[in-house]
Coordinates of N, CA and C in Angstrom, one line a residue:
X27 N 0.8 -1.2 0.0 CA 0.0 0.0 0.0 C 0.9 1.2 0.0
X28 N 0.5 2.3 -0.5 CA 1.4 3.2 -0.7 C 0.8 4.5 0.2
X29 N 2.1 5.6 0.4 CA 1.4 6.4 1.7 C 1.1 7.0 0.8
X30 N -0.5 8.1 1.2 CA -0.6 9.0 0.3 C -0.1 10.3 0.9
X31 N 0.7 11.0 0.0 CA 1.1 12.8 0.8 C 0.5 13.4 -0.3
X32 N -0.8 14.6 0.4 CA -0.6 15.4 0.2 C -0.4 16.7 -0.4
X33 N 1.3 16.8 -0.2 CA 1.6 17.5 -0.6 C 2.0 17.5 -2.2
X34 N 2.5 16.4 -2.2 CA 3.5 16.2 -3.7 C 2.5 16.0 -5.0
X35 N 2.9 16.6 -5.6 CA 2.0 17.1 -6.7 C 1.5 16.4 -8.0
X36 N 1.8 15.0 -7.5 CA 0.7 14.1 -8.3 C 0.6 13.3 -7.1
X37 N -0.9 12.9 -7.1 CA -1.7 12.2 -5.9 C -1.5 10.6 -6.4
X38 N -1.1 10.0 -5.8 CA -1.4 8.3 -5.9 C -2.1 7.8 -4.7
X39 N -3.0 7.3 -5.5 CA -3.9 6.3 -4.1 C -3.7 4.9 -4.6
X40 N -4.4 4.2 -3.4 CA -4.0 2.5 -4.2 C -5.7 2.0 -4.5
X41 N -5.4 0.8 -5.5 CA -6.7 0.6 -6.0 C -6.4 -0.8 -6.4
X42 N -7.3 -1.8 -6.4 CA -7.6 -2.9 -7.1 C -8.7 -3.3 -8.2
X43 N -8.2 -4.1 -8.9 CA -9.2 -4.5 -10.1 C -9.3 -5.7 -10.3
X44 N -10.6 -6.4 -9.7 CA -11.0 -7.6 -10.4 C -11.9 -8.1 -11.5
X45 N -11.6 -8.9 -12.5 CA -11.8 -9.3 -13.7 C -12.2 -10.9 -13.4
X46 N -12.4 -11.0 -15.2 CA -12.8 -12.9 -15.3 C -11.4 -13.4 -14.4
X47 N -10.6 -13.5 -14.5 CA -9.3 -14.4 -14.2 C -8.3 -13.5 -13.2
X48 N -9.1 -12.6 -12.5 CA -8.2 -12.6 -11.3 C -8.1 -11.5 -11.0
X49 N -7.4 -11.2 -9.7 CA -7.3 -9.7 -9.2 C -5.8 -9.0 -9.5
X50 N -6.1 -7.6 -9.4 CA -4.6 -7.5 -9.4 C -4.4 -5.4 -8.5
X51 N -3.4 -5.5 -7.7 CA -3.9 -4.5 -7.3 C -3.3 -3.0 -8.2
X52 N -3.5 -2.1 -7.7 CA -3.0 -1.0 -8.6 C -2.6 0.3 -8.1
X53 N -1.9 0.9 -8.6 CA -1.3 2.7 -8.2 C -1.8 3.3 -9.1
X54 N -3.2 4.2 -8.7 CA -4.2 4.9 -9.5 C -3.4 6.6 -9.2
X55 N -3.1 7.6 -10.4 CA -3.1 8.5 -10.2 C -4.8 9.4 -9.7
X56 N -4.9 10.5 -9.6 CA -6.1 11.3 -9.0 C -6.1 12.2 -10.2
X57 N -6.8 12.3 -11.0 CA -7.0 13.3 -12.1 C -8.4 14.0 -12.1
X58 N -8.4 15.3 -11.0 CA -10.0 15.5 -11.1 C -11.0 15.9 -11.9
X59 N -10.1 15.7 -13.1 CA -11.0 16.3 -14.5 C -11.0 15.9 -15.4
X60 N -10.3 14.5 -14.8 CA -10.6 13.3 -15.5 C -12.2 12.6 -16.2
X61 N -12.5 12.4 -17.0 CA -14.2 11.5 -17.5 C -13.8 10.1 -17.0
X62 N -12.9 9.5 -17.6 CA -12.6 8.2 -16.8 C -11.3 7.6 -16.3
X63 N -11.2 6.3 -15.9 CA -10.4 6.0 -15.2 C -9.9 5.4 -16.1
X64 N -8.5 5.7 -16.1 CA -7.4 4.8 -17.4 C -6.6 3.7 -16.6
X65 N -6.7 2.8 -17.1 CA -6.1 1.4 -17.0 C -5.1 0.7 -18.4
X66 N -3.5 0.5 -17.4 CA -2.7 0.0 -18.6 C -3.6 -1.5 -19.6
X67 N -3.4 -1.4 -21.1 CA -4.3 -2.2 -21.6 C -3.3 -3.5 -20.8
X68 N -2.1 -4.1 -20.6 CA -1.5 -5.2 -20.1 C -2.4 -5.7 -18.8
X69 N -2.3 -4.7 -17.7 CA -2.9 -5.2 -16.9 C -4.6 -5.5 -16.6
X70 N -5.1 -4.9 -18.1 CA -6.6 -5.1 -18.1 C -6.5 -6.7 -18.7
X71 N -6.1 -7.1 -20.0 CA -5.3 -8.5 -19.9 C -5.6 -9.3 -19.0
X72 N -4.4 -9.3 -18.0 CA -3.7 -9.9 -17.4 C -4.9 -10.3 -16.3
X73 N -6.2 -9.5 -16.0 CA -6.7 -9.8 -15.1 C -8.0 -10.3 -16.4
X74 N -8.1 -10.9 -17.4 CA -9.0 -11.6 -18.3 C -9.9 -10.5 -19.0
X75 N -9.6 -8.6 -19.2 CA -10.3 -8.3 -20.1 C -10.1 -8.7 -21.8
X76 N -10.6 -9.0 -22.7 CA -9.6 -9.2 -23.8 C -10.6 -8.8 -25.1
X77 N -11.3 -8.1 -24.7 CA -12.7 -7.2 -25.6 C -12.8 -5.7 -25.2
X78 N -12.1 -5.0 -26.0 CA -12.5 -3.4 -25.2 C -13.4 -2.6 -26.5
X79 N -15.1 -3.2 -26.2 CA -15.7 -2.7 -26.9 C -16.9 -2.1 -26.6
X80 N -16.5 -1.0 -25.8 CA -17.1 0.0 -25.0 C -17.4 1.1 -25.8
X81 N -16.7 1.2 -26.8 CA -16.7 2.5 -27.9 C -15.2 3.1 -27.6
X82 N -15.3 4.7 -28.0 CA -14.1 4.9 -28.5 C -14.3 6.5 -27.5
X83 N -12.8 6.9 -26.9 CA -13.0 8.3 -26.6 C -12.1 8.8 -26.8
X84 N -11.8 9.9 -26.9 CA -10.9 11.0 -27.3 C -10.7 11.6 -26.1
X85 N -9.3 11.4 -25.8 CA -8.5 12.1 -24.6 C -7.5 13.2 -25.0
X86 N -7.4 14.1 -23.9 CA -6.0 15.3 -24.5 C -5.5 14.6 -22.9
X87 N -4.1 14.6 -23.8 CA -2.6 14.1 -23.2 C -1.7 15.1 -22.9
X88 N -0.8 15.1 -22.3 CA 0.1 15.9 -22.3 C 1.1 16.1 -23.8
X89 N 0.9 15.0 -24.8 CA 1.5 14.8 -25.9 C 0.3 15.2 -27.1
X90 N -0.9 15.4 -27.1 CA -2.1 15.4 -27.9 C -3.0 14.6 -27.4
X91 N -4.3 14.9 -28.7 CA -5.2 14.0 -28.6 C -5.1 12.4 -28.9
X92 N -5.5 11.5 -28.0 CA -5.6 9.9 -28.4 C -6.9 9.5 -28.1
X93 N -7.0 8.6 -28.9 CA -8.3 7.8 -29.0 C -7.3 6.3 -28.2
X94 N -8.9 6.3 -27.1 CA -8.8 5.5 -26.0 C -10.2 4.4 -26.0
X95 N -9.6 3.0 -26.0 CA -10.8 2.0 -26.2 C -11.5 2.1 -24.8
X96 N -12.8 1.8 -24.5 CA -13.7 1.8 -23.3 C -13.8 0.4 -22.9
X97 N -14.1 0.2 -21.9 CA -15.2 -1.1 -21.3 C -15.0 -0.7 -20.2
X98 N -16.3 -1.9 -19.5 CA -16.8 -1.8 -18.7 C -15.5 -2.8 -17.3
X99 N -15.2 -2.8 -16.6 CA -14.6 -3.6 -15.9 C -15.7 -4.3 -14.1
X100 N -15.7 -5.1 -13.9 CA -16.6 -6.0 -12.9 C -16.8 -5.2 -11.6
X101 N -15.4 -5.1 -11.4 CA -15.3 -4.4 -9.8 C -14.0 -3.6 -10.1
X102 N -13.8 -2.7 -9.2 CA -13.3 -1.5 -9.3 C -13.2 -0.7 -8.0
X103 N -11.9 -1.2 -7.2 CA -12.1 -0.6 -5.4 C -10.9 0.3 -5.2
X104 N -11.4 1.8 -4.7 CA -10.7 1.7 -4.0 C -11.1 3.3 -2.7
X105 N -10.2 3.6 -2.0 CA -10.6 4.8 -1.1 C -11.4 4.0 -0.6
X106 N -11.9 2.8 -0.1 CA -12.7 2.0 0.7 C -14.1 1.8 -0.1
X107 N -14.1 2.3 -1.0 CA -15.5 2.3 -2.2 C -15.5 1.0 -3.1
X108 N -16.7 0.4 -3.8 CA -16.5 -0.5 -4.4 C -17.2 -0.2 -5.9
X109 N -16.8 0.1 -6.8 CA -17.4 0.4 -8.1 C -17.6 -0.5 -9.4
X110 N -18.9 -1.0 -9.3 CA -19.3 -2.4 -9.9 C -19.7 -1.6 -11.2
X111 N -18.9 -2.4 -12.4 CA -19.4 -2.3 -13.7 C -19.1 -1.2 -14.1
X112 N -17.9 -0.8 -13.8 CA -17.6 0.5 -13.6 C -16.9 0.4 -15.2
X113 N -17.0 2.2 -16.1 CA -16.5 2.1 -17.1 C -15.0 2.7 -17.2
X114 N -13.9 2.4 -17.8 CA -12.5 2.7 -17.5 C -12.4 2.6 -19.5
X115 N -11.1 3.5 -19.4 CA -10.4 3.3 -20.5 C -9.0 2.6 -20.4
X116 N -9.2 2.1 -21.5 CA -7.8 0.9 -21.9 C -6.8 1.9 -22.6
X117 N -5.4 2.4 -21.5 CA -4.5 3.3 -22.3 C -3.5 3.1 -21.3
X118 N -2.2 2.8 -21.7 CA -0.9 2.8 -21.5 C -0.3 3.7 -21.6
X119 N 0.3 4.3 -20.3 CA 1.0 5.4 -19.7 C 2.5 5.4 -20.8
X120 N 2.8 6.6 -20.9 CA 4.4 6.0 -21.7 C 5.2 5.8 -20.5
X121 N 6.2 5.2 -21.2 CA 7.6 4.7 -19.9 C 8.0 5.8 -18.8
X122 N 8.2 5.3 -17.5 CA 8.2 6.5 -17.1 C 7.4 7.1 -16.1
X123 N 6.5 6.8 -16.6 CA 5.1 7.6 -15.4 C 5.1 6.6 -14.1
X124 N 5.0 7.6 -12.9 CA 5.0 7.0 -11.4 C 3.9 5.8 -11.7
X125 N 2.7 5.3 -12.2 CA 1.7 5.0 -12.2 C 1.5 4.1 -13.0

């Protein structure tokens, strides 16, 4: 589990994600103007997503706009909350990022 501070100027909280084939837990950045929650596509995978056919959204990045695949994922915890069927985007952070 990771501490949260704060102060420092990207927030990480911790979070888990369970899927068909398993759990896996996570270091969620806080983006409060964020629409949704981005999940690397590996570890959406790895816990049995292997269909991201949620539709399609358009995110601005620090590098541009990308198109980001949707789905729905089962369960979704974290801050002691539990967010069932929750929708997330499938997008891989470049190298590098705390997260």
């Amino acid at each position: 589990m990771s501490d949260f501070d704060p102060w420092d100027a990207l927030m990480i909280i911790d979070g888990r994600l369970r899927g068909p084939k398993g759990v896996k837990d996570l270091r969620l950045a806080v983006d409060t103007g964020a629409t949704y929650t981005l999940i690397a596509e590996d570890t959406l995978r790895r816990v049995g997503y292997t269909v991201f056919d949620g539709g399609i959204a358009e995110m601005l990045t620090a590098t541009g706009v990308v198109e980001v695949p949707l789905l729905r994922v089962s369960l979704l915890q974290t801050l002691g909350l539990d967010f069932h069927n929750q929708r997330v985007g499938a997008y891989t952070l470049p190298e590098g990022s705390e997260v």
